[in-house]
mmCIF file of C-alpha atoms and ligand atoms in Angstrom:
data_model
loop_
_atom_site.group_PDB
_atom_site.id
_atom_site.type_symbol
_atom_site.label_atom_id
_atom_site.label_comp_id
_atom_site.label_asym_id
_atom_site.label_seq_id
_atom_site.Cartn_x
_atom_site.Cartn_y
_atom_site.Cartn_z
ATOM 1 C CA MET P 1033 -17.374 -6.683 7.043
ATOM 2 C CA LEU P 1034 -15.891 -5.111 3.935
ATOM 3 C CA THR P 1035 -17.052 -6.746 0.742
ATOM 4 C CA ILE P 1036 -14.768 -8.436 -1.759
ATOM 5 C CA HIS P 1037 -15.601 -7.087 -5.192
ATOM 6 C CA GLN P 1038 -13.385 -9.561 -7.052
ATOM 7 C CA GLU P 1039 -11.071 -12.304 -5.760
ATOM 8 C CA PRO P 1040 -7.520 -11.181 -6.602
ATOM 9 C CA GLU P 1041 -6.272 -13.378 -9.429
ATOM 10 C CA ILE P 1042 -2.738 -14.073 -10.587
ATOM 11 C CA GLN P 1043 -1.893 -12.971 -14.120
ATOM 12 C CA GLU P 1044 1.260 -13.875 -16.065
ATOM 13 C CA ILE P 1045 3.366 -11.216 -17.817
ATOM 14 C CA ASN P 1046 4.812 -12.585 -21.055
ATOM 15 C CA ASN P 1047 7.446 -10.999 -23.246
ATOM 16 C CA ASP P 1048 10.730 -11.697 -25.041
ATOM 17 C CA PHE P 1049 12.901 -9.944 -22.466
ATOM 18 C CA LEU P 1050 11.599 -12.223 -19.703
ATOM 19 C CA ASP P 1051 12.039 -15.274 -21.960
ATOM 20 C CA GLN P 1052 15.654 -14.296 -22.674
ATOM 21 C CA LYS P 1053 16.309 -13.890 -18.954
ATOM 22 C CA LYS P 1054 14.490 -17.175 -18.242
ATOM 23 C CA ILE P 1055 12.283 -15.419 -15.694
ATOM 24 C CA GLN P 1056 8.634 -16.160 -15.118
ATOM 25 C CA LEU P 1057 6.819 -13.078 -13.870
ATOM 26 C CA PHE P 1058 3.304 -12.974 -12.450
ATOM 27 C CA VAL P 1059 1.187 -10.246 -10.864
ATOM 28 C CA LYS P 1060 -1.385 -10.776 -8.120
ATOM 29 C CA ARG P 1061 -4.183 -8.334 -8.825
ATOM 30 C CA GLU P 1062 -5.015 -7.135 -5.310
ATOM 31 C CA ASP P 1063 -6.033 -3.878 -6.984
ATOM 32 C CA LEU P 1064 -9.236 -5.599 -8.149
ATOM 33 C CA ILE P 1065 -10.423 -6.603 -4.683
ATOM 34 C CA HIS P 1066 -12.636 -3.514 -4.286
ATOM 35 C CA PRO P 1067 -13.262 -0.472 -6.516
ATOM 36 C CA ASP P 1068 -12.607 2.119 -3.774
ATOM 37 C CA VAL P 1069 -10.881 0.269 -0.938
ATOM 38 C CA SER P 1070 -8.219 -1.094 -3.211
ATOM 39 C CA GLY P 1071 -5.434 -3.562 -2.678
ATOM 40 C CA ASN P 1072 -3.453 -3.444 0.507
ATOM 41 C CA LYS P 1073 -5.698 -0.797 2.074
ATOM 42 C CA TRP P 1074 -8.572 -3.301 2.098
ATOM 43 C CA ARG P 1075 -6.284 -5.864 3.757
ATOM 44 C CA LYS P 1076 -5.021 -3.351 6.313
ATOM 45 C CA LEU P 1077 -8.475 -2.109 7.289
ATOM 46 C CA LYS P 1078 -10.272 -5.456 7.521
ATOM 47 C CA TYR P 1079 -9.323 -6.471 11.072
ATOM 48 C CA ASN P 1080 -9.196 -2.870 12.291
ATOM 49 C CA LEU P 1081 -12.858 -2.466 11.339
ATOM 50 C CA ILE P 1082 -13.756 -5.729 13.068
ATOM 51 C CA GLN P 1083 -11.865 -4.570 16.162
ATOM 52 C CA ALA P 1084 -13.453 -1.105 16.132
ATOM 53 C CA LYS P 1085 -16.896 -2.666 15.910
ATOM 54 C CA SER P 1086 -16.210 -5.160 18.690
ATOM 55 C CA GLU P 1087 -15.048 -2.324 20.954
ATOM 56 C CA GLY P 1088 -18.328 -0.528 20.301
ATOM 57 C CA HIS P 1089 -16.938 2.451 18.366
ATOM 58 C CA HIS P 1090 -18.942 4.315 15.747
ATOM 59 C CA THR P 1091 -16.239 6.603 14.357
ATOM 60 C CA LEU P 1092 -12.821 6.053 12.767
ATOM 61 C CA LEU P 1093 -10.195 8.779 12.905
ATOM 62 C CA THR P 1094 -7.072 8.650 10.816
ATOM 63 C CA PHE P 1095 -4.252 10.764 9.366
ATOM 64 C CA GLY P 1096 -2.777 11.279 5.925
ATOM 65 C CA GLY P 1097 -1.488 13.589 3.226
ATOM 66 C CA ALA P 1098 -3.832 15.264 0.766
ATOM 67 C CA TYR P 1099 -3.195 12.586 -1.889
ATOM 68 C CA SER P 1100 -3.226 9.639 0.475
ATOM 69 C CA ASN P 1101 -4.626 6.339 -0.788
ATOM 70 C CA HIS P 1102 -5.187 5.478 2.855
ATOM 71 C CA ILE P 1103 -7.508 8.467 3.410
ATOM 72 C CA TYR P 1104 -9.420 7.600 0.254
ATOM 73 C CA ALA P 1105 -9.788 3.940 1.221
ATOM 74 C CA THR P 1106 -10.651 4.623 4.858
ATOM 75 C CA ALA P 1107 -13.417 7.025 3.863
ATOM 76 C CA ALA P 1108 -14.961 4.444 1.533
ATOM 77 C CA ALA P 1109 -14.539 1.555 3.965
ATOM 78 C CA ALA P 1110 -16.077 3.505 6.851
ATOM 79 C CA LYS P 1111 -19.072 4.369 4.751
ATOM 80 C CA GLU P 1112 -19.534 0.792 3.611
ATOM 81 C CA VAL P 1113 -19.569 -0.656 7.106
ATOM 82 C CA GLY P 1114 -21.595 2.173 8.645
ATOM 83 C CA PHE P 1115 -18.916 4.075 10.553
ATOM 84 C CA LYS P 1116 -18.453 7.825 10.676
ATOM 85 C CA SER P 1117 -14.959 8.883 9.660
ATOM 86 C CA ILE P 1118 -12.643 11.780 10.370
ATOM 87 C CA GLY P 1119 -9.579 12.474 8.232
ATOM 88 C CA ILE P 1120 -6.839 14.663 9.703
ATOM 89 C CA ILE P 1121 -4.928 16.001 6.700
ATOM 90 C CA ARG P 1122 -1.326 17.223 6.868
ATOM 91 C CA GLY P 1123 -0.899 20.889 5.966
ATOM 92 C CA GLU P 1124 -3.341 23.528 4.832
ATOM 93 C CA GLU P 1125 -6.567 23.369 2.911
ATOM 94 C CA HIS P 1126 -6.279 23.883 -0.845
ATOM 95 C CA LEU P 1127 -9.428 24.657 -2.770
ATOM 96 C CA PRO P 1128 -10.866 23.272 -4.897
ATOM 97 C CA LEU P 1129 -10.358 19.955 -3.141
ATOM 98 C CA ASN P 1130 -8.321 17.447 -5.117
ATOM 99 C CA HIS P 1131 -9.789 14.153 -6.310
ATOM 100 C CA THR P 1132 -8.758 12.222 -3.167
ATOM 101 C CA LEU P 1133 -10.247 14.660 -0.680
ATOM 102 C CA SER P 1134 -13.400 15.424 -2.632
ATOM 103 C CA PHE P 1135 -14.038 11.690 -2.905
ATOM 104 C CA ALA P 1136 -13.414 11.257 0.839
ATOM 105 C CA LYS P 1137 -15.836 14.069 1.575
ATOM 106 C CA GLU P 1138 -18.481 12.526 -0.686
ATOM 107 C CA GLN P 1139 -18.161 9.342 1.370
ATOM 108 C CA GLY P 1140 -19.072 11.394 4.421
ATOM 109 C CA MET P 1141 -15.591 11.796 5.852
ATOM 110 C CA HIS P 1142 -15.141 14.884 8.004
ATOM 111 C CA ILE P 1143 -11.952 16.542 6.761
ATOM 112 C CA SER P 1144 -9.828 18.636 9.084
ATOM 113 C CA TYR P 1145 -6.350 20.096 8.546
ATOM 114 C CA MET P 1146 -3.381 20.001 10.881
ATOM 115 C CA ASP P 1147 -0.338 22.225 10.437
ATOM 116 C CA ARG P 1148 2.860 20.349 9.685
ATOM 117 C CA SER P 1149 4.567 20.910 13.017
ATOM 118 C CA THR P 1150 1.560 19.664 15.020
ATOM 119 C CA TYR P 1151 1.184 16.812 12.532
ATOM 120 C CA ARG P 1152 4.653 15.561 13.428
ATOM 121 C CA LEU P 1153 3.392 15.140 16.998
ATOM 122 C CA LYS P 1154 0.220 13.317 16.009
ATOM 123 C CA LYS P 1155 1.183 10.107 17.814
ATOM 124 C CA THR P 1156 1.744 11.866 21.142
ATOM 125 C CA ALA P 1157 -0.764 11.693 23.993
ATOM 126 C CA PRO P 1158 -1.516 15.459 24.217
ATOM 127 C CA ILE P 1159 -2.412 15.724 20.532
ATOM 128 C CA ILE P 1160 -4.577 12.602 20.648
ATOM 129 C CA GLN P 1161 -6.271 13.973 23.775
ATOM 130 C CA GLN P 1162 -7.000 17.259 21.959
ATOM 131 C CA LEU P 1163 -8.617 15.256 19.174
ATOM 132 C CA ARG P 1164 -10.705 13.290 21.687
ATOM 133 C CA ASP P 1165 -11.799 16.518 23.363
ATOM 134 C CA LYS P 1166 -12.845 17.889 20.005
ATOM 135 C CA TYR P 1167 -14.449 14.822 18.393
ATOM 136 C CA GLY P 1168 -15.425 12.530 21.269
ATOM 137 C CA ASP P 1169 -14.886 8.787 21.073
ATOM 138 C CA PHE P 1170 -13.171 7.307 18.025
ATOM 139 C CA TYR P 1171 -11.134 4.278 16.938
ATOM 140 C CA LEU P 1172 -7.727 5.506 15.878
ATOM 141 C CA VAL P 1173 -6.264 4.101 12.679
ATOM 142 C CA PRO P 1174 -2.625 5.238 12.364
ATOM 143 C CA GLU P 1175 -1.314 7.137 9.336
ATOM 144 C CA GLY P 1176 -0.930 4.673 6.481
ATOM 145 C CA GLY P 1177 -3.055 2.209 8.457
ATOM 146 C CA THR P 1178 -0.118 0.170 9.767
ATOM 147 C CA ASN P 1179 -0.490 -1.702 13.058
ATOM 148 C CA ASN P 1180 -0.560 -5.359 14.092
ATOM 149 C CA LEU P 1181 -4.124 -5.831 12.853
ATOM 150 C CA ALA P 1182 -3.067 -4.450 9.469
ATOM 151 C CA ILE P 1183 -0.197 -6.940 9.345
ATOM 152 C CA LYS P 1184 -2.661 -9.729 10.176
ATOM 153 C CA GLY P 1185 -4.855 -8.608 7.282
ATOM 154 C CA CYS P 1186 -1.916 -8.435 4.859
ATOM 155 C CA GLU P 1187 -0.929 -12.004 5.758
ATOM 156 C CA GLU P 1188 -4.046 -12.968 3.810
ATOM 157 C CA ILE P 1189 -2.469 -11.684 0.580
ATOM 158 C CA VAL P 1190 -0.451 -14.901 0.865
ATOM 159 C CA ASP P 1191 -1.893 -18.356 0.297
ATOM 160 C CA ASP P 1192 -0.356 -21.691 -0.745
ATOM 161 C CA GLU P 1193 -0.083 -20.560 -4.350
ATOM 162 C CA VAL P 1194 1.757 -17.346 -3.376
ATOM 163 C CA ARG P 1195 4.047 -19.366 -1.090
ATOM 164 C CA SER P 1196 5.136 -21.484 -4.063
ATOM 165 C CA PHE P 1197 6.989 -18.555 -5.736
ATOM 166 C CA ASP P 1198 10.746 -18.052 -5.448
ATOM 167 C CA TYR P 1199 10.313 -14.297 -4.979
ATOM 168 C CA VAL P 1200 7.374 -12.175 -3.874
ATOM 169 C CA CYS P 1201 7.687 -8.402 -4.433
ATOM 170 C CA SER P 1202 5.695 -5.466 -3.117
ATOM 171 C CA ALA P 1203 5.845 -1.691 -3.069
ATOM 172 C CA SER P 1204 6.442 -0.343 0.406
ATOM 173 C CA GLY P 1205 5.610 2.873 2.280
ATOM 174 C CA THR P 1206 5.254 2.294 6.013
ATOM 175 C CA GLY P 1207 6.266 -1.362 5.645
ATOM 176 C CA GLY P 1208 3.021 -2.784 7.053
ATOM 177 C CA THR P 1209 2.084 -4.592 3.870
ATOM 178 C CA LEU P 1210 5.573 -5.993 3.389
ATOM 179 C CA SER P 1211 5.558 -7.223 6.988
ATOM 180 C CA GLY P 1212 2.237 -8.993 6.450
ATOM 181 C CA ILE P 1213 3.539 -10.670 3.305
ATOM 182 C CA ILE P 1214 6.701 -11.794 5.122
ATOM 183 C CA VAL P 1215 4.616 -13.285 7.936
ATOM 184 C CA GLY P 1216 2.280 -14.948 5.443
ATOM 185 C CA MET P 1217 5.197 -16.560 3.587
ATOM 186 C CA GLN P 1218 6.165 -18.422 6.794
ATOM 187 C CA GLY P 1219 9.820 -18.462 5.745
ATOM 188 C CA ALA P 1220 9.226 -19.703 2.186
ATOM 189 C CA GLY P 1221 10.873 -17.966 -0.791
ATOM 190 C CA GLN P 1222 12.370 -14.485 -0.697
ATOM 191 C CA VAL P 1223 10.332 -11.321 -0.112
ATOM 192 C CA LEU P 1224 11.551 -8.142 -1.768
ATOM 193 C CA GLY P 1225 10.140 -4.721 -0.925
ATOM 194 C CA PHE P 1226 10.631 -1.637 -3.092
ATOM 195 C CA SER P 1227 10.624 1.549 -1.069
ATOM 196 C CA ALA P 1228 8.461 4.357 -2.462
ATOM 197 C CA LEU P 1229 10.157 6.745 -0.041
ATOM 198 C CA LYS P 1230 13.657 8.155 0.007
ATOM 199 C CA GLY P 1231 16.088 6.933 2.647
ATOM 200 C CA ASP P 1232 16.858 3.545 4.104
ATOM 201 C CA PHE P 1233 14.802 3.548 7.298
ATOM 202 C CA LEU P 1234 12.485 0.818 5.979
ATOM 203 C CA GLN P 1235 14.836 -2.104 6.538
ATOM 204 C CA LYS P 1236 14.882 -1.262 10.261
ATOM 205 C CA GLU P 1237 11.204 -0.312 10.347
ATOM 206 C CA VAL P 1238 10.099 -3.655 8.886
ATOM 207 C CA GLY P 1239 12.448 -5.467 11.286
ATOM 208 C CA ASP P 1240 10.789 -3.625 14.171
ATOM 209 C CA LEU P 1241 7.281 -4.338 12.882
ATOM 210 C CA LEU P 1242 8.091 -8.051 12.624
ATOM 211 C CA LYS P 1243 9.574 -8.067 16.107
ATOM 212 C CA GLY P 1244 6.490 -6.295 17.461
ATOM 213 C CA TYR P 1245 4.411 -8.980 15.802
ATOM 214 C CA GLY P 1246 6.460 -11.675 17.507
ATOM 215 C CA VAL P 1247 8.213 -13.217 14.497
ATOM 216 C CA ASP P 1248 11.793 -13.286 13.273
ATOM 217 C CA TYR P 1249 12.023 -14.151 9.581
ATOM 218 C CA GLN P 1250 15.178 -13.346 7.618
ATOM 219 C CA ASN P 1251 14.097 -14.149 4.052
ATOM 220 C CA TRP P 1252 13.392 -10.559 3.019
ATOM 221 C CA LYS P 1253 15.051 -7.352 1.882
ATOM 222 C CA VAL P 1254 14.086 -3.750 1.125
ATOM 223 C CA ASN P 1255 15.440 -2.235 -2.088
ATOM 224 C CA THR P 1256 15.830 1.558 -1.860
ATOM 225 C CA ASP P 1257 17.122 2.327 -5.368
ATOM 226 C CA TYR P 1258 13.838 3.098 -7.127
ATOM 227 C CA HIS P 1259 12.095 5.883 -5.178
ATOM 228 C CA PHE P 1260 12.695 8.415 -8.009
ATOM 229 C CA GLY P 1261 13.618 11.175 -5.572
ATOM 230 C CA GLY P 1262 11.043 10.415 -2.892
ATOM 231 C CA TYR P 1263 7.370 9.943 -2.120
ATOM 232 C CA ALA P 1264 5.151 10.836 -5.108
ATOM 233 C CA LYS P 1265 8.171 12.158 -7.054
ATOM 234 C CA ILE P 1266 8.114 11.102 -10.688
ATOM 235 C CA ASN P 1267 10.016 11.620 -13.907
ATOM 236 C CA ALA P 1268 9.385 11.097 -17.613
ATOM 237 C CA GLU P 1269 11.172 7.742 -17.643
ATOM 238 C CA LEU P 1270 8.876 6.346 -14.953
ATOM 239 C CA MET P 1271 5.767 7.692 -16.629
ATOM 240 C CA SER P 1272 6.717 6.258 -20.008
ATOM 241 C CA PHE P 1273 7.474 2.882 -18.373
ATOM 242 C CA ILE P 1274 3.998 2.900 -16.788
ATOM 243 C CA HIS P 1275 2.426 3.872 -20.086
ATOM 244 C CA ARG P 1276 4.274 1.135 -21.938
ATOM 245 C CA PHE P 1277 3.337 -1.455 -19.323
ATOM 246 C CA ARG P 1278 -0.299 -0.654 -19.805
ATOM 247 C CA GLU P 1279 -0.054 -0.864 -23.586
ATOM 248 C CA GLU P 1280 1.993 -4.042 -23.724
ATOM 249 C CA HIS P 1281 0.620 -6.018 -20.799
ATOM 250 C CA ASN P 1282 -2.774 -4.483 -20.204
ATOM 251 C CA LEU P 1283 -1.729 -3.773 -16.627
ATOM 252 C CA PRO P 1284 -2.384 -0.371 -15.040
ATOM 253 C CA LEU P 1285 0.251 0.770 -12.525
ATOM 254 C CA ASP P 1286 0.251 3.880 -10.341
ATOM 255 C CA PRO P 1287 3.200 6.308 -10.252
ATOM 256 C CA VAL P 1288 3.547 6.451 -6.441
ATOM 257 C CA TYR P 1289 3.907 2.779 -5.549
ATOM 258 C CA THR P 1290 3.313 -0.063 -7.999
ATOM 259 C CA GLY P 1291 4.911 1.715 -10.986
ATOM 260 C CA LYS P 1292 8.148 2.226 -9.038
ATOM 261 C CA MET P 1293 8.123 -1.391 -7.851
ATOM 262 C CA MET P 1294 7.675 -2.727 -11.379
ATOM 263 C CA PHE P 1295 10.302 -0.352 -12.773
ATOM 264 C CA GLY P 1296 12.741 -1.566 -10.107
ATOM 265 C CA LEU P 1297 11.846 -5.197 -10.638
ATOM 266 C CA TRP P 1298 12.325 -4.845 -14.396
ATOM 267 C CA ALA P 1299 15.717 -3.191 -13.838
ATOM 268 C CA LEU P 1300 16.847 -5.949 -11.441
ATOM 269 C CA ILE P 1301 15.796 -8.616 -13.951
ATOM 270 C CA GLY P 1302 17.904 -6.734 -16.526
ATOM 271 C CA MET P 1303 20.910 -6.860 -14.169
ATOM 272 C CA ASP P 1304 20.491 -10.628 -13.629
ATOM 273 C CA TYR P 1305 19.682 -10.128 -9.962
ATOM 274 C CA PHE P 1306 17.442 -13.215 -10.096
ATOM 275 C CA GLU P 1307 18.764 -16.672 -10.982
ATOM 276 C CA PRO P 1308 17.546 -17.980 -14.374
ATOM 277 C CA GLY P 1309 14.493 -20.166 -13.840
ATOM 278 C CA SER P 1310 13.135 -17.970 -11.029
ATOM 279 C CA LYS P 1311 9.399 -17.591 -10.614
ATOM 280 C CA ILE P 1312 8.579 -14.089 -9.392
ATOM 281 C CA LEU P 1313 5.273 -12.774 -8.103
ATOM 282 C CA ALA P 1314 4.679 -9.014 -7.898
ATOM 283 C CA ILE P 1315 1.799 -7.925 -5.682
ATOM 284 C CA HIS P 1316 -0.349 -5.215 -7.271
ATOM 285 C CA THR P 1317 -1.220 -3.317 -4.107
ATOM 286 C CA GLY P 1318 -3.715 -1.039 -5.886
ATOM 287 C CA GLY P 1319 -3.522 2.721 -5.556
ATOM 288 C CA LEU P 1320 -4.903 3.458 -8.994
ATOM 289 C CA GLN P 1321 -7.048 6.274 -7.569
ATOM 290 C CA GLY P 1322 -3.742 8.138 -7.211
ATOM 291 C CA LEU P 1323 -3.403 8.224 -10.996
ATOM 292 C CA LYS P 1324 -6.192 10.763 -11.207
ATOM 293 C CA GLY P 1325 -4.106 13.188 -9.168
ATOM 294 C CA PHE P 1326 -1.385 13.076 -11.840
ATOM 295 C CA GLU P 1327 -3.669 13.638 -14.817
HETATM 296 C C1 LIG S 1122 -0.314 2.545 0.786
HETATM 297 C C2 LIG S 1122 0.236 1.779 -0.375
HETATM 298 C C3 LIG S 1122 1.429 1.031 -0.287
HETATM 299 C C4 LIG S 1122 2.293 1.051 0.938
HETATM 300 O O1 LIG S 1122 1.832 0.191 1.918
HETATM 301 P P1 LIG S 1122 2.572 0.119 3.310
HETATM 302 O O2 LIG S 1122 1.845 -0.925 4.056
HETATM 303 O O3 LIG S 1122 2.405 1.475 3.955
HETATM 304 O O4 LIG S 1122 4.004 -0.177 3.079
HETATM 305 C C5 LIG S 1122 1.823 0.293 -1.383
HETATM 306 N N1 LIG S 1122 1.111 0.306 -2.531
HETATM 307 C C6 LIG S 1122 -0.008 1.025 -2.657
HETATM 308 C C7 LIG S 1122 -0.715 1.021 -3.944
HETATM 309 C C8 LIG S 1122 -0.490 1.786 -1.592
HETATM 310 O O5 LIG S 1122 -1.611 2.516 -1.743
#
């Protein structure tokens, strides 16, 4: 089992703007759960590791980009629970290895590269068979880590205290974490996802994930206005917001996910999207390792 480094606590954000808007804002610090397997990646891997072990596997294989928090977390988690790990990275090798990949390698992950056109076919049977021929038996964790066991793990972000909020917000990539939060809320409150990716496929994707999980909740929405041009795209306004948030609230945010969520949440509060008196909880899904890639 993966260890919990620190139980995620809920911290209040206080300032005059929130007082004026009569909004109470809190952050659940899932980023503190583990130093290397941070936030939602810990939640998403938990039951997959238990499953892999119960099926008698010794190796995890997964996919991701060169800056992927999922690759970083999977490498650390595999090491901690005594699995071998293989990371199939999109694109070509760039030396020296960046922080994410050199960390993954230090954890013992075998890194291999897949050209972009083959990578697009990574879910298909022939490509998976090629990987099995090359590496032997492995437990496959999908790109981003999203599957039903990941959703089950993310349900555990939610407890009675989380269910008492009017709104629960999370950054979203594949939608697995958001789906788990929606399931965990059991219909209470409103769940709001902020897409870190360009486009509006996530509303449908999350609907499909929920359906595949056998539930049909309607108390959720995906906001697609704060992706800043797409995955890992940033601008000076976002970076200065993140910087200010750290100074004023002692809360570190990453530029790929949680920074965009908080920027969007702050903007929506400014536009009176939330009724006065609302209690909002933002989930800090972690990802602070990604900061090093931007330094
Ligand atoms: C991976 C990641 C997400 C996205 O999670 P999904 O389940 O893919 O939507 C959000 N926040 C952080 C910090 C992440 O690392």
